[in-house]
Structure formats: C-alpha cells, structure tokens
Coordinates of C-alpha atoms in Angstrom, one line a residue:
M27 CA -22.5 -30.8 -125.8
T28 CA -23.4 -29.0 -129.3
T29 CA -22.0 -30.9 -132.2
T30 CA -21.5 -29.5 -135.6
T31 CA -20.6 -31.1 -138.9
S32 CA -18.4 -29.6 -141.8
H33 CA -18.4 -30.8 -145.1
V34 CA -15.0 -31.1 -147.2
P35 CA -15.5 -29.3 -150.4
E36 CA -15.5 -31.4 -153.3
H37 CA -14.1 -28.7 -155.6
V38 CA -11.1 -26.6 -155.4
P39 CA -12.2 -22.7 -156.7
D40 CA -10.5 -21.3 -159.3
P41 CA -8.8 -17.9 -158.6
G42 CA -9.8 -16.8 -162.1
G43 CA -13.2 -17.9 -162.2
P44 CA -16.3 -16.1 -161.3
A45 CA -17.3 -14.1 -158.2
D46 CA -19.5 -15.9 -155.3
G47 CA -22.8 -16.7 -156.3
A48 CA -22.2 -17.2 -159.9
A49 CA -22.5 -20.5 -161.6
G50 CA -19.7 -21.5 -163.3
P51 CA -18.1 -25.0 -164.6
R52 CA -17.4 -27.4 -162.1
P53 CA -13.5 -27.9 -162.5
V54 CA -12.0 -31.0 -162.7
R55 CA -11.2 -33.2 -159.7
L56 CA -7.7 -33.0 -158.6
I57 CA -8.0 -36.5 -156.5
H58 CA -10.4 -38.8 -158.3
T59 CA -11.1 -41.0 -155.3
E60 CA -12.3 -37.9 -153.4
S61 CA -15.4 -38.2 -151.4
T62 CA -17.4 -35.9 -148.8
T63 CA -16.7 -36.9 -145.1
E64 CA -18.7 -35.9 -142.1
I65 CA -16.0 -34.7 -139.6
P66 CA -17.8 -34.2 -136.0
L67 CA -16.3 -30.8 -134.5
H68 CA -16.4 -30.4 -130.5
L69 CA -17.0 -26.8 -129.4
L70 CA -15.3 -25.4 -126.3
F71 CA -18.5 -23.9 -125.5
R72 CA -22.0 -25.5 -124.8
D73 CA -25.2 -24.0 -124.2
A74 CA -27.1 -26.6 -122.7
P75 CA -25.7 -28.8 -119.8
G76 CA -24.8 -32.1 -121.2
P77 CA -23.8 -35.6 -119.2
A78 CA -20.7 -35.3 -116.8
P79 CA -17.7 -36.2 -118.4
V80 CA -16.1 -39.3 -117.9
R81 CA -13.0 -39.4 -116.0
L82 CA -10.6 -42.3 -116.7
P83 CA -7.9 -43.2 -114.3
P84 CA -4.3 -42.6 -114.7
A85 CA -2.5 -44.8 -116.9
V86 CA 0.2 -46.6 -115.3
V87 CA 3.5 -46.6 -117.4
A88 CA 6.1 -49.3 -116.7
R89 CA 9.8 -47.8 -117.2
R90 CA 11.6 -50.0 -119.5
P91 CA 15.1 -51.3 -118.0
G92 CA 17.7 -48.8 -118.8
A93 CA 15.5 -45.9 -119.4
G94 CA 17.1 -43.8 -116.5
R95 CA 20.6 -43.6 -118.0
P96 CA 21.9 -42.5 -121.1
D97 CA 23.9 -45.6 -122.0
G98 CA 21.0 -47.7 -121.4
G99 CA 22.2 -49.4 -118.3
E100 CA 20.0 -49.5 -115.3
R101 CA 20.1 -46.7 -112.9
P102 CA 21.6 -48.2 -109.3
R103 CA 19.5 -47.4 -106.4
P104 CA 21.3 -46.2 -103.4
A105 CA 21.2 -49.2 -100.8
A106 CA 20.2 -48.8 -97.1
V107 CA 22.9 -48.0 -94.8
R108 CA 22.9 -50.6 -91.9
V109 CA 25.3 -50.5 -88.8
D110 CA 26.4 -53.3 -87.2
P111 CA 26.8 -52.4 -83.5
G112 CA 28.4 -55.7 -82.7
P113 CA 27.1 -58.1 -80.2
A114 CA 24.8 -57.2 -77.3
E115 CA 25.3 -57.5 -73.8
R116 CA 25.1 -60.5 -71.9
P117 CA 26.0 -61.7 -68.2
A118 CA 29.3 -63.8 -68.0
R119 CA 29.5 -66.9 -66.0
V120 CA 31.3 -66.1 -62.9
L121 CA 31.6 -67.9 -59.5
P122 CA 31.2 -66.6 -56.0
G123 CA 34.5 -65.7 -54.2
A124 CA 34.4 -68.4 -52.1
A125 CA 35.1 -70.9 -54.6
G126 CA 38.5 -69.3 -55.8
V127 CA 39.5 -69.2 -52.1
F128 CA 38.7 -72.7 -51.4
A129 CA 40.4 -73.7 -54.7
G130 CA 43.7 -71.4 -53.8
V131 CA 43.8 -72.8 -50.1
C132 CA 43.8 -76.3 -51.7
G133 CA 46.5 -75.6 -54.3
A134 CA 48.7 -74.3 -51.4
A135 CA 47.8 -77.2 -49.1
G136 CA 48.7 -79.7 -52.1
C137 CA 51.9 -77.9 -52.6
L138 CA 53.0 -78.2 -48.6
A139 CA 51.8 -81.8 -48.6
T140 CA 54.1 -82.6 -51.9
S141 CA 56.7 -81.1 -50.0
W142 CA 56.4 -83.1 -46.9
W143 CA 55.8 -86.2 -49.1
A144 CA 59.2 -85.6 -51.4
G145 CA 61.0 -84.8 -47.9
V146 CA 61.7 -81.2 -48.4
L147 CA 59.5 -79.6 -45.8
P148 CA 62.0 -77.6 -43.6
P149 CA 61.8 -79.2 -39.9
L150 CA 60.7 -75.6 -38.9
A151 CA 57.5 -75.7 -41.0
A152 CA 56.5 -79.2 -40.2
E153 CA 56.9 -78.7 -36.6
A154 CA 54.5 -75.4 -37.3
L155 CA 52.2 -77.7 -39.1
G156 CA 52.3 -80.5 -36.5
V157 CA 53.5 -83.0 -38.8
P158 CA 56.5 -85.3 -38.3
A159 CA 59.3 -84.2 -40.4
R160 CA 60.2 -86.7 -43.2
A161 CA 64.0 -87.4 -44.3
G162 CA 64.2 -86.8 -48.2
A163 CA 64.8 -89.6 -50.7
G164 CA 67.0 -88.0 -52.8
G165 CA 64.6 -84.9 -54.0
P166 CA 61.3 -85.1 -55.4
G167 CA 60.6 -87.6 -58.2
P168 CA 58.3 -87.5 -61.3
A169 CA 55.3 -88.2 -59.1
Q170 CA 56.3 -85.4 -56.4
W171 CA 56.7 -83.1 -59.7
A172 CA 53.2 -83.7 -61.1
A173 CA 51.7 -83.3 -57.7
Y174 CA 53.6 -79.7 -57.5
A175 CA 52.2 -79.0 -60.8
G176 CA 48.5 -79.5 -60.2
A177 CA 48.7 -78.1 -56.9
G178 CA 50.2 -75.1 -58.2
V179 CA 48.0 -74.8 -61.2
L180 CA 44.7 -75.0 -59.1
G181 CA 46.2 -72.5 -56.4
L182 CA 47.0 -70.2 -59.3
F183 CA 43.5 -70.5 -60.8
G184 CA 41.8 -70.2 -57.3
F185 CA 43.8 -66.8 -56.2
G186 CA 44.3 -65.4 -59.5
G187 CA 40.6 -65.2 -60.4
L188 CA 39.7 -63.4 -57.6
A189 CA 38.2 -59.8 -58.6
R190 CA 36.1 -57.5 -56.5
G191 CA 33.2 -56.2 -58.1
R192 CA 31.9 -52.5 -57.6
T193 CA 28.7 -50.6 -57.7
G194 CA 28.5 -48.8 -60.8
R195 CA 31.3 -50.5 -62.3
A196 CA 31.4 -53.6 -64.9
W197 CA 33.9 -55.8 -66.6
V198 CA 33.8 -57.0 -70.0
L199 CA 35.4 -60.0 -70.5
G200 CA 37.1 -61.5 -73.6
L201 CA 38.9 -64.5 -74.9
F202 CA 41.3 -64.8 -77.7
G203 CA 39.2 -61.5 -79.2
R204 CA 35.9 -63.1 -78.8
Y205 CA 33.3 -61.5 -76.2
R206 CA 32.5 -63.7 -73.4
G207 CA 30.0 -61.7 -71.2
T208 CA 29.8 -58.7 -68.7
V209 CA 30.1 -58.8 -65.0
R210 CA 27.9 -56.2 -63.6
R211 CA 27.9 -58.3 -59.7
T212 CA 29.5 -56.8 -56.9
G213 CA 31.4 -58.3 -53.9
L214 CA 34.3 -61.0 -53.9
L215 CA 33.9 -62.8 -57.2
W216 CA 35.8 -65.6 -59.1
V217 CA 36.3 -64.9 -62.9
N218 CA 38.4 -67.0 -65.1
P219 CA 42.0 -65.7 -65.0
L220 CA 42.6 -66.7 -68.6
L221 CA 39.9 -64.1 -69.8
L222 CA 40.8 -60.4 -70.6
R223 CA 39.1 -57.8 -68.3
R224 CA 38.1 -54.5 -69.4
R225 CA 36.7 -52.1 -67.1
V226 CA 33.7 -50.0 -67.8
D227 CA 32.1 -47.3 -65.7
V228 CA 28.3 -47.4 -66.1
R229 CA 27.4 -44.8 -63.8
L230 CA 25.3 -42.0 -64.6
R231 CA 28.0 -39.1 -65.8
H232 CA 28.4 -35.7 -67.2
W233 CA 30.5 -34.1 -69.7
R234 CA 30.9 -30.4 -70.3
G235 CA 33.0 -30.0 -73.2
E236 CA 35.0 -26.9 -74.7
P237 CA 33.1 -24.0 -76.8
V238 CA 31.9 -25.8 -80.1
P239 CA 31.4 -24.0 -83.6
A240 CA 27.4 -23.7 -84.5
A241 CA 25.0 -21.2 -86.0
D242 CA 21.8 -19.7 -85.3
R243 CA 18.8 -19.6 -87.6
S244 CA 20.4 -16.5 -89.6
G245 CA 23.4 -18.5 -90.3
V246 CA 25.4 -16.1 -87.6
A247 CA 28.6 -18.0 -86.3
L248 CA 28.1 -18.8 -82.6
R249 CA 30.3 -20.6 -80.1
V250 CA 28.4 -22.7 -77.8
T251 CA 29.6 -24.8 -74.7
V252 CA 27.1 -27.9 -73.8
L253 CA 26.8 -30.2 -71.0
V254 CA 26.0 -33.8 -71.7
V255 CA 24.3 -36.1 -69.2
W256 CA 25.0 -40.0 -70.4
R257 CA 25.7 -43.3 -69.3
V258 CA 26.9 -46.5 -70.9
R259 CA 23.6 -48.7 -71.2
D260 CA 25.4 -51.5 -73.3
T261 CA 29.0 -52.4 -72.1
A262 CA 29.6 -54.8 -75.0
R263 CA 28.8 -52.4 -77.5
A264 CA 30.4 -49.4 -76.0
T265 CA 33.9 -51.3 -75.7
L266 CA 33.9 -53.3 -78.9
G267 CA 31.8 -51.5 -81.2
V268 CA 33.7 -48.4 -80.9
E269 CA 37.3 -47.7 -80.4
D270 CA 36.6 -44.8 -77.7
H271 CA 32.9 -44.5 -76.9
E272 CA 33.7 -40.9 -75.1
G273 CA 35.3 -39.5 -78.3
Y274 CA 32.4 -40.9 -80.4
L275 CA 30.1 -39.1 -78.0
R276 CA 32.0 -35.8 -78.4
A277 CA 31.9 -36.1 -82.1
C278 CA 28.0 -36.7 -82.4
V279 CA 27.7 -33.7 -80.2
E280 CA 29.9 -31.5 -82.5
A281 CA 27.9 -32.9 -85.5
A282 CA 24.6 -32.1 -83.9
L283 CA 25.4 -28.5 -83.2
L284 CA 26.4 -28.2 -86.9
R285 CA 22.8 -29.5 -87.9
V286 CA 20.6 -27.8 -85.3
P287 CA 20.2 -24.0 -85.4
M288 CA 21.0 -22.7 -81.9
A289 CA 19.0 -19.8 -80.3
G290 CA 21.4 -16.8 -80.2
P291 CA 22.3 -14.8 -76.9
G292 CA 19.3 -13.1 -75.8
A293 CA 16.8 -15.3 -77.2
G294 CA 13.8 -16.6 -75.7
R295 CA 13.2 -19.4 -73.4
E296 CA 11.1 -21.6 -75.9
A297 CA 13.8 -21.2 -78.4
A298 CA 16.4 -22.4 -76.3
E299 CA 14.3 -25.3 -75.1
A300 CA 13.4 -26.3 -78.6
A301 CA 17.1 -26.6 -79.7
Q302 CA 17.9 -28.4 -76.5
D303 CA 15.6 -31.0 -77.2
A304 CA 16.4 -31.3 -81.1
L305 CA 20.0 -31.9 -79.9
T306 CA 19.0 -34.4 -77.1
R307 CA 17.1 -36.2 -80.1
L308 CA 20.0 -36.3 -82.6
V309 CA 22.7 -37.2 -80.2
A310 CA 20.8 -40.1 -78.5
A311 CA 19.8 -41.4 -82.0
D312 CA 23.5 -41.3 -83.0
T313 CA 24.8 -43.0 -80.0
E314 CA 22.4 -45.7 -79.4
A315 CA 24.0 -48.0 -81.8
V316 CA 27.1 -48.3 -79.6
G317 CA 25.3 -48.7 -76.4
V318 CA 25.5 -45.1 -75.0
E319 CA 22.2 -43.6 -73.8
V320 CA 22.1 -40.1 -73.8
F321 CA 19.9 -38.2 -71.4
A322 CA 20.3 -34.6 -72.1
V323 CA 22.2 -32.1 -74.2
R324 CA 22.0 -28.6 -72.4
P325 CA 23.8 -25.6 -73.8
V326 CA 25.1 -23.8 -70.9
R327 CA 26.9 -20.9 -72.8
V328 CA 25.9 -19.4 -76.0
E329 CA 28.0 -16.4 -77.4
Y330 CA 29.2 -15.0 -80.7
A331 CA 31.9 -15.9 -82.4
P332 CA 34.9 -13.5 -81.9
E333 CA 34.8 -12.5 -85.8
V334 CA 31.2 -11.3 -85.2
A335 CA 30.8 -10.6 -81.9
A336 CA 31.6 -6.7 -82.0
A337 CA 29.3 -6.4 -85.0
M338 CA 26.6 -8.3 -83.4
H339 CA 26.9 -6.1 -80.4
R340 CA 26.4 -3.0 -82.1
R341 CA 23.1 -4.5 -83.8
R342 CA 21.7 -5.5 -80.5
I343 CA 22.4 -2.1 -79.1
A344 CA 20.9 -0.3 -82.1
A345 CA 17.7 -2.7 -81.6
L346 CA 17.4 -2.1 -78.3
D347 CA 17.6 1.7 -78.9
A348 CA 15.0 1.4 -81.8
Q349 CA 12.7 -0.5 -79.3
H350 CA 13.2 2.0 -76.5
R351 CA 12.4 4.9 -79.4
A352 CA 9.3 3.2 -80.5
S353 CA 7.9 3.0 -76.8
V354 CA 8.7 6.7 -76.3
L355 CA 7.1 7.5 -79.2
G356 CA 4.1 5.4 -78.4
S357 CA 3.7 6.9 -74.9
V358 CA 4.1 10.4 -76.2
V359 CA 1.4 9.9 -79.1
D360 CA -1.0 8.2 -76.3
S361 CA -0.3 11.6 -74.1
V362 CA -1.2 14.2 -76.9
E363 CA -4.2 12.4 -77.6
D364 CA -5.4 12.1 -74.2
T365 CA -4.7 15.7 -73.7
V366 CA -6.4 17.0 -76.9
T367 CA -9.4 14.6 -76.1
R368 CA -10.0 16.0 -72.7
L369 CA -9.7 19.7 -74.0
T370 CA -12.2 19.4 -76.6
M371 CA -14.9 17.2 -74.5
R372 CA -14.7 19.6 -71.7
G373 CA -15.3 22.7 -73.9
L374 CA -12.2 24.5 -72.8
V375 CA -11.2 25.4 -76.5
E376 CA -12.9 25.0 -80.0
L377 CA -10.5 24.0 -82.5
D378 CA -10.7 23.4 -86.2
D379 CA -8.7 21.2 -88.2
Y380 CA -5.8 23.6 -88.5
E381 CA -5.7 24.7 -85.0
R382 CA -6.0 21.1 -84.0
K383 CA -3.0 20.0 -86.1
A384 CA -1.0 22.7 -84.7
L385 CA -1.8 22.1 -81.1
V386 CA -0.9 18.2 -81.7
K387 CA 2.2 19.4 -83.2
D388 CA 3.1 21.6 -80.2
L389 CA 2.2 19.0 -77.5
T390 CA 4.0 16.2 -79.4
V391 CA 7.5 18.5 -79.4
A392 CA 6.7 19.4 -75.9
F393 CA 6.5 15.8 -74.5
C394 CA 9.2 14.6 -76.8
A395 CA 11.5 17.3 -75.1
G396 CA 10.3 16.3 -71.8
R397 CA 11.2 12.9 -72.3
G398 CA 14.5 13.6 -73.4
E399 CA 15.5 15.5 -70.6
A400 CA 14.1 12.9 -68.3
G401 CA 16.1 10.3 -70.1
P402 CA 15.3 6.7 -70.8

C-alpha cells in the first residue's frame, strides 16, 4: 500500500503579500506552540499488491438492560405456550364378572338366611328352600338388622358392579372428579359401582361436515366439504382434557381450512394431494393434545362461494376459449408452414419474399375459415 505524507504549513500566507514564488517576510505565528507533524494518508488506490488485509472478528456488544424500551425497562419476552392435556390414559382395576356374581349371590343368600334366623321367612319360601320353618321371636333384633345390612350391601355391590365390555367401546372411570383409569376389556366385568362411568367410542370413525369457508392461493373464496377419518387414541385426554372432543375436532378442521390454501375447482391432482397432506398434518398436530388421532382430512367437494361463482365461471369459460383459440392458431400455423415448405421444396412454385408473404396470408385465412366452419 502506497503511503504519502503531508506537511502542515508553518505559516499562513498573507492575501495581500507577493505572488507565488516571490520571497517575502515570514509572518508572525498565530500559534506560538505550532509544530510540523507528519500525517500518513492511505490512498484508495494502490499500484503494487500489498499484504492481505487483516480481518478482525465481529465485535459482540452486550445489550444493556432497559435499552429495548423507551421508559428504560426491560422488554418482556413472550413466554412459550404450553398446553396441559391432562392425565394420560391408564388401565383401571377391575375384576372378572364371576366375582361380582358370586358376591351378589352371597348377599342374596345372606338375606334369606337372616330372614330365616329372624323367623320372618314365609313357610312357602322355607319349603321351597328345603329348610324347616322357624317361628318368629317378635321380629328381627339388632343382630338380624346388622346381618341384613351386611348382606344387602354385599349383594348390591356384587350385582351393581356388573358391566359388559364391548369391542370398540371403553369406559372412563372417575371418583369424586378424579380420574381412576380406563376399561378397554370385553366380556362380563365387575367395576366398582361407586365410580362414575363415561362411555367412549374408540372405533375408527369418519365425519363429513358441512361446507366450510376457505380460499385458494389467489384468495378466491371457496366452499369446501371435507371427510375426516379419526379415532380416539387416549380416552382420558379426550374426555377430561376437552369438553367435547368431536366439537373440538370440527373447530380444528375449520381453522386448518382457513390456514391452508386449497386447490380450486379444476385444479390438478398434485395440488389437491398437497392441500390434503397439509390439512392432515395441521389437524393431527392440533388434536394430538386431546388424545384424538387423525388419519386423513380429504376434501371431497370444492366449489366457489356463491358471491364469486358466476364471475369465476365466466373466467373459466374465457380461459378455455383462449386455450382453444391458441391450439387452433398453432395448428393453422403448422399447416401453412408445411404447405409452403412442400411447394418450395418440390419446385412447384418460385416465390420471392413478397409473394411468399402473400401466400402465407391467403393460406392462413383459408385454414382459419375452414376451422371455423368445422367448429371446435
């Protein structure tokens, strides 16, 4: 890099003094402490290549607290939104149905035995049971009432807890508002009768909704009818995490249709499949927190909204007409070119530029008229 030096002048020339080159008296110094200093000047251009410039790493400047806000306070950072889906599904503790039947039979037998003990068993019932009738002793006493209570509670718990599990159905059990587990077993079961049971359908289901507002990539209003294939994967979250998981699913589908640009009527298959995949991913991500598994969200009917249907219909017809005209014109040009080339190559005619242009014009008019009479 070329470096030059510049000397600071030691005196200030007098405007009224002699011209350049003429010797004159040295003026009085304006600053008594002045001195000559060499100042290096780095030119923008260089004649010879010099050493490569040294690149310094970028400086990291720490932001002082309160610099982001005019009042001096620290700017709050948005907190990450975390959705608590509630307790996850876990199996509930149930017993086989035989245990409930046995407990109910024991309770009923205990009531009969207590009635015979208290002497209140009818003679016909005693004869049917094969036991001798016993005379009453003034009615049941405290011991008999206690036996009645124990046998009755045992019978009620035994028979009252019997339940039948079905394939594709589950029970969500709760006690005083607390989740106690889910029953997915089938057959005859015994469930604690004090637990609250909520039946949930866990089969594969499909839902076809009403036309929902949507838009295509150009912002044109559409009406889309979708088919959703889904099922309940986590019964606890689907029942306790949201008030109505089916209504929540419908709301997620409507929100996804507003976020994903749909393929309009007459669009290609690839565009429709891309929109379907995007809808499925969005709805599945939104419903995962509430235990609903979405397999597919398929648009089964896409049509323009009533306010733009007529205008879009005319626009589509105009586009088809323009496409047809372009194809006809292309075929006419090819035919004219082929005709002129054949006539010239076979030596049937010898044409200059003017005659060639006239022939092309006449042939084009003739072919276009013939295509117009033939129709599209």
